[in-house]
Short mmCIF file of C-alpha atoms and ligand atoms in Angstrom, two decimals:
data_model
loop_
_atom_site.label_atom_id
_atom_site.label_comp_id
_atom_site.label_asym_id
_atom_site.label_seq_id
_atom_site.Cartn_x
_atom_site.Cartn_y
_atom_site.Cartn_z
CA MET V 1 0.06 -0.09 -0.12
CA LEU V 2 1.34 3.40 -0.87
CA TYR V 3 0.88 6.36 1.45
CA ALA V 4 1.33 10.08 0.93
CA ILE V 5 1.29 12.59 3.85
CA THR V 6 0.62 16.21 2.81
CA ARG V 7 -0.19 19.28 4.87
CA SER V 8 -2.63 22.09 3.80
CA PRO V 9 -1.14 25.37 3.13
CA ALA V 10 -1.34 28.09 5.88
CA ALA V 11 -3.27 31.33 5.27
CA ASN V 12 0.12 33.04 5.87
CA MET V 13 2.11 30.93 3.44
CA ALA V 14 3.25 34.35 1.84
CA ASN V 15 5.46 34.95 4.93
CA CYS V 16 7.53 31.78 4.03
CA LEU V 17 11.17 31.82 4.04
CA LEU V 18 13.12 32.82 0.99
CA THR V 19 16.76 32.13 0.45
CA HIS V 20 17.61 32.37 -3.27
CA MET V 21 14.54 34.08 -4.54
CA GLU V 22 12.81 37.46 -4.35
CA ARG V 23 9.36 37.79 -2.72
CA GLU V 24 6.47 37.70 -5.24
CA PRO V 25 2.74 37.94 -4.25
CA ILE V 26 1.24 34.45 -3.72
CA ASN V 27 -2.48 33.89 -4.73
CA ASP V 28 -3.91 31.95 -1.91
CA ALA V 29 -7.01 30.78 -3.83
CA ARG V 30 -4.97 29.45 -6.47
CA ALA V 31 -2.52 27.79 -3.97
CA ARG V 32 -5.31 25.89 -2.40
CA GLU V 33 -6.52 24.87 -5.75
CA GLN V 34 -3.09 23.68 -6.89
CA HIS V 35 -2.69 21.86 -3.39
CA ASP V 36 -6.11 20.05 -3.99
CA ALA V 37 -5.10 19.20 -7.41
CA TYR V 38 -1.84 17.88 -6.12
CA ARG V 39 -3.56 15.58 -3.68
CA SER V 40 -6.06 14.39 -6.18
CA LEU V 41 -3.21 13.35 -8.46
CA LEU V 42 -1.34 11.39 -5.80
CA ALA V 43 -4.69 9.68 -5.07
CA GLU V 44 -5.21 9.04 -8.85
CA LEU V 45 -1.58 7.32 -8.84
CA GLY V 46 -2.64 5.08 -6.22
CA ALA V 47 -1.64 6.73 -2.92
CA GLU V 48 -3.89 6.88 0.18
CA VAL V 49 -3.38 10.55 1.15
CA MET V 50 -3.36 11.81 4.57
CA ASN V 51 -3.63 15.57 4.58
CA LEU V 52 -2.54 17.20 7.91
CA PRO V 53 -4.21 20.55 8.95
CA ALA V 54 -2.26 23.73 8.25
CA SER V 55 0.00 25.23 10.96
CA GLU V 56 -0.62 28.94 11.26
CA GLU V 57 2.51 29.37 13.25
CA HIS V 58 4.59 27.87 10.44
CA PRO V 59 4.10 29.39 7.09
CA ASP V 60 6.34 26.77 5.44
CA ALA V 61 4.77 23.68 7.12
CA VAL V 62 3.11 22.78 3.78
CA PHE V 63 6.60 21.65 2.67
CA VAL V 64 6.18 18.57 4.73
CA GLU V 65 8.97 16.66 2.92
CA ASP V 66 11.37 18.78 4.90
CA ASN V 67 10.29 17.37 8.22
CA ALA V 68 11.19 13.76 7.68
CA PHE V 69 12.74 10.98 5.59
CA VAL V 70 11.29 7.54 5.25
CA THR V 71 12.75 4.18 4.15
CA PRO V 72 11.04 0.70 4.17
CA GLU V 73 12.79 -0.02 7.54
CA PHE V 74 12.80 3.30 9.30
CA ALA V 75 11.71 7.00 9.50
CA ILE V 76 13.78 10.01 10.45
CA ILE V 77 12.24 13.06 11.99
CA ALA V 78 14.61 15.87 10.86
CA PRO V 79 15.71 18.45 13.32
CA MET V 80 15.21 21.16 10.60
CA GLY V 81 17.92 23.74 9.57
CA ALA V 82 15.72 26.85 9.85
CA ASP V 83 15.05 27.69 13.34
CA ASN V 84 11.57 29.01 12.70
CA ARG V 85 10.48 25.82 10.97
CA ARG V 86 11.40 23.77 14.05
CA GLY V 87 8.16 22.52 15.70
CA GLU V 88 6.58 21.67 12.38
CA GLN V 89 7.68 18.11 12.76
CA ASP V 90 5.55 17.01 15.76
CA VAL V 91 2.36 16.11 13.74
CA VAL V 92 4.55 14.41 10.98
CA HIS V 93 6.16 12.36 13.64
CA ASP V 94 2.75 11.37 15.03
CA ALA V 95 1.55 10.48 11.53
CA LEU V 96 4.64 8.43 10.61
CA ALA V 97 4.63 6.51 13.99
CA GLN V 98 1.56 4.69 12.68
CA PHE V 99 3.56 3.21 9.76
CA ARG V 100 7.06 2.63 11.05
CA GLU V 101 8.24 0.86 14.33
CA ILE V 102 11.52 2.64 14.07
CA VAL V 103 10.94 6.51 13.99
CA VAL V 104 14.14 8.40 15.14
CA ARG V 105 14.17 12.08 16.26
CA LEU V 106 17.57 13.48 15.36
CA GLU V 107 19.39 15.49 18.12
CA ASP V 108 18.44 19.25 17.96
CA ALA V 109 22.13 20.25 17.72
CA ALA V 110 22.12 18.56 14.11
CA ARG V 111 20.76 20.56 11.06
CA LEU V 112 19.05 18.54 8.49
CA GLU V 113 15.89 18.93 6.37
CA GLY V 114 14.21 16.05 4.40
CA GLY V 115 14.51 18.15 1.17
CA ASP V 116 18.15 17.52 1.32
CA ILE V 117 17.86 13.65 1.23
CA PHE V 118 16.91 11.28 -1.43
CA MET V 119 17.41 7.67 -1.93
CA ALA V 120 18.65 5.75 -5.11
CA GLY V 121 18.47 1.94 -4.24
CA ARG V 122 20.80 1.48 -1.09
CA GLU V 123 22.45 4.81 -1.55
CA ILE V 124 21.07 7.80 0.45
CA PHE V 125 22.24 11.14 -1.00
CA VAL V 126 22.54 14.11 1.53
CA GLY V 127 22.77 17.66 0.55
CA LEU V 128 25.10 20.02 2.37
CA SER V 129 23.27 23.09 2.11
CA THR V 130 22.29 26.29 3.89
CA ARG V 131 19.71 23.87 5.83
CA SER V 132 21.79 20.72 6.41
CA ASP V 133 25.08 20.31 7.80
CA GLU V 134 27.84 17.60 8.38
CA ARG V 135 26.50 16.95 11.84
CA GLY V 136 22.98 16.25 10.44
CA LEU V 137 24.51 14.03 7.79
CA ARG V 138 26.32 11.90 10.41
CA ALA V 139 23.29 11.59 12.54
CA LEU V 140 21.36 10.29 9.69
CA ALA V 141 24.18 7.87 8.68
CA GLU V 142 24.51 6.36 12.14
CA VAL V 143 20.93 5.12 11.59
CA ALA V 144 20.95 4.27 7.89
CA GLU V 145 24.34 2.41 8.05
CA ARG V 146 22.79 0.08 10.53
CA HIS V 147 20.22 -0.87 7.98
CA ASP V 148 22.89 -1.33 5.21
CA TYR V 149 22.45 1.97 3.37
CA ARG V 150 25.50 3.92 2.15
CA VAL V 151 25.22 7.72 2.72
CA THR V 152 26.77 10.08 0.33
CA ALA V 153 27.32 13.89 0.72
CA VAL V 154 26.55 16.35 -2.20
CA HIS V 155 27.45 20.04 -2.01
CA VAL V 156 24.31 22.15 -3.04
CA THR V 157 24.99 25.64 -4.25
CA GLY V 158 22.42 28.19 -5.76
CA CYS V 159 19.28 26.42 -4.62
CA LEU V 160 17.68 25.58 -1.27
CA HIS V 161 17.71 21.80 -1.04
CA LEU V 162 19.28 18.85 -2.79
CA SER V 163 16.07 17.68 -4.00
CA THR V 164 15.66 21.09 -5.85
CA GLY V 165 18.53 20.25 -8.05
CA ALA V 166 18.62 16.45 -8.36
CA SER V 167 16.16 13.43 -7.98
CA CYS V 168 16.26 9.82 -8.77
CA VAL V 169 13.83 9.15 -11.57
CA ALA V 170 14.47 5.46 -12.25
CA GLU V 171 16.63 2.72 -10.96
CA GLY V 172 20.13 4.01 -11.57
CA THR V 173 19.01 7.29 -13.27
CA ILE V 174 19.34 10.81 -11.74
CA LEU V 175 17.73 13.82 -13.23
CA LEU V 176 19.85 16.91 -12.18
CA ASN V 177 20.63 20.52 -12.64
CA PRO V 178 24.51 20.53 -12.76
CA ASP V 179 24.53 24.20 -11.87
CA TRP V 180 23.12 23.54 -8.46
CA VAL V 181 24.39 20.25 -7.33
CA ASP V 182 27.85 18.73 -7.49
CA ALA V 183 27.07 16.24 -10.47
CA ARG V 184 30.38 14.37 -9.72
CA ARG V 185 28.67 12.52 -6.85
CA PHE V 186 26.36 10.89 -9.19
CA GLN V 187 29.02 9.60 -11.72
CA HIS V 188 28.13 5.99 -11.12
CA TYR V 189 24.65 6.75 -12.42
CA ARG V 190 23.09 7.53 -15.58
CA CYS V 191 22.47 11.38 -15.34
CA ILE V 192 20.00 13.31 -17.39
CA GLU V 193 20.40 17.09 -17.28
CA THR V 194 17.42 19.52 -17.08
CA PRO V 195 17.15 22.17 -19.97
CA GLN V 196 18.96 25.50 -19.24
CA ASP V 197 15.53 27.33 -19.25
CA GLU V 198 14.00 24.96 -16.89
CA PRO V 199 16.30 24.81 -13.86
CA TRP V 200 13.60 23.84 -11.46
CA ALA V 201 12.62 20.71 -13.49
CA ALA V 202 15.07 18.43 -11.55
CA ASN V 203 12.53 18.23 -8.69
CA ALA V 204 10.64 15.13 -9.84
CA LEU V 205 8.32 13.15 -7.65
CA ARG V 206 8.70 9.26 -8.47
CA ILE V 207 5.77 7.04 -7.68
CA GLY V 208 6.81 3.61 -8.71
CA GLU V 209 7.62 3.79 -12.39
CA LEU V 210 5.59 7.00 -12.92
CA LEU V 211 7.00 10.53 -12.52
CA VAL V 212 5.25 13.77 -11.64
CA LEU V 213 6.76 17.11 -12.84
CA PRO V 214 5.72 20.64 -12.40
CA ALA V 215 3.26 21.62 -15.27
CA GLU V 216 5.53 24.83 -15.36
CA CYS V 217 8.33 22.48 -16.85
CA PRO V 218 6.93 21.14 -20.19
CA LYS V 219 10.10 20.85 -22.04
CA THR V 220 11.62 18.45 -19.37
CA ALA V 221 8.30 16.50 -19.26
CA ASP V 222 8.52 15.90 -23.08
CA MET V 223 12.30 15.16 -22.95
CA LEU V 224 11.42 12.39 -20.31
CA ARG V 225 8.58 11.13 -22.26
CA ALA V 226 10.68 10.66 -25.22
CA GLU V 227 13.10 8.68 -23.16
CA GLY V 228 10.21 6.38 -22.38
CA PHE V 229 9.09 7.67 -18.90
CA ILE V 230 5.41 8.03 -18.11
CA VAL V 231 5.11 11.69 -17.01
CA HIS V 232 2.25 13.45 -15.17
CA THR V 233 2.21 17.04 -14.55
CA THR V 234 0.44 19.39 -12.08
CA PRO V 235 0.71 23.03 -11.63
CA ILE V 236 2.69 24.35 -8.55
CA SER V 237 3.22 28.03 -9.62
CA GLU V 238 2.15 29.33 -6.07
CA PHE V 239 4.31 27.02 -4.13
CA ALA V 240 7.32 27.70 -6.51
CA LYS V 241 7.10 31.25 -5.36
CA ALA V 242 7.48 30.11 -1.81
CA GLU V 243 10.88 28.42 -3.12
CA ALA V 244 9.68 25.02 -2.99
CA GLY V 245 9.21 22.13 -5.46
CA LEU V 246 6.86 19.29 -6.05
CA THR V 247 8.54 16.72 -3.81
CA CYS V 248 8.49 19.21 -0.94
CA MET V 249 4.77 18.96 -0.80
CA SER V 250 4.52 15.19 0.33
CA ILE V 251 6.17 12.42 1.97
CA VAL V 252 5.36 9.43 -0.23
CA PHE V 253 6.08 5.94 1.11
CA GLU V 254 5.00 2.17 0.99
CA SER V 255 3.77 0.36 4.00
CA GLY V 256 6.62 -0.95 6.16
CA ALA V 257 9.27 -3.55 5.25
N1 LIG I 301 10.20 28.37 1.71
C1 LIG I 301 10.71 27.05 1.88
C2 LIG I 301 11.74 27.25 2.89
O1 LIG I 301 12.49 27.96 2.91
O2 LIG I 301 11.93 26.25 3.61
#
């Protein structure tokens, strides 16, 4: 069984953190419509969607991916790297505890966000970014290596999280923007680069053999279709203004190992 945890956007999402972007007005009604469409697509693709209530104290809490990282064997609750996002994770912890016997809260002194983590087979890539540091990486590695995962650091520059600039789109294949992530760390994978004019397109959500891309990145969607991928798209323009991508809006996982 496939599950997806999502969280409704807060009324004050416009007060979100921005690191590499200028603030632009966010259309709240459109954001809600886009979130509804996103959840509907996840359900159509076979996920049981658990939508958590918005947190009005945390304008970025809709980006639920940052709060946790889930493998078949365990879940990690991220300590978060942005101080004013700390506290978002409590409800996500409670939701994940229904699905994993091992749910580990990493020490508060570590800095790590789920958007800086993705898995490709038994390898877990961790972005060293403005939000995640070596201490966070080591804390994650301590848990992951006990379950036979290899953890690899990737330097991230120019974008917020590792997942903004790279994602695993199939067994052994990484979609990436080499301007934002250190592509040398993926040299043992087949790498597909995003078109120069769609730098945000590397953030693809993989659901089994299917991919979901932002509707705002049509060139990348067509490029991947031409390679044989089945690609769905959904609009996320209002969330992109909050410096977030498609994967940030959910935690997708199978029922436990
Ligand atoms: N606005 C997304 C973040 O900064 O975490």
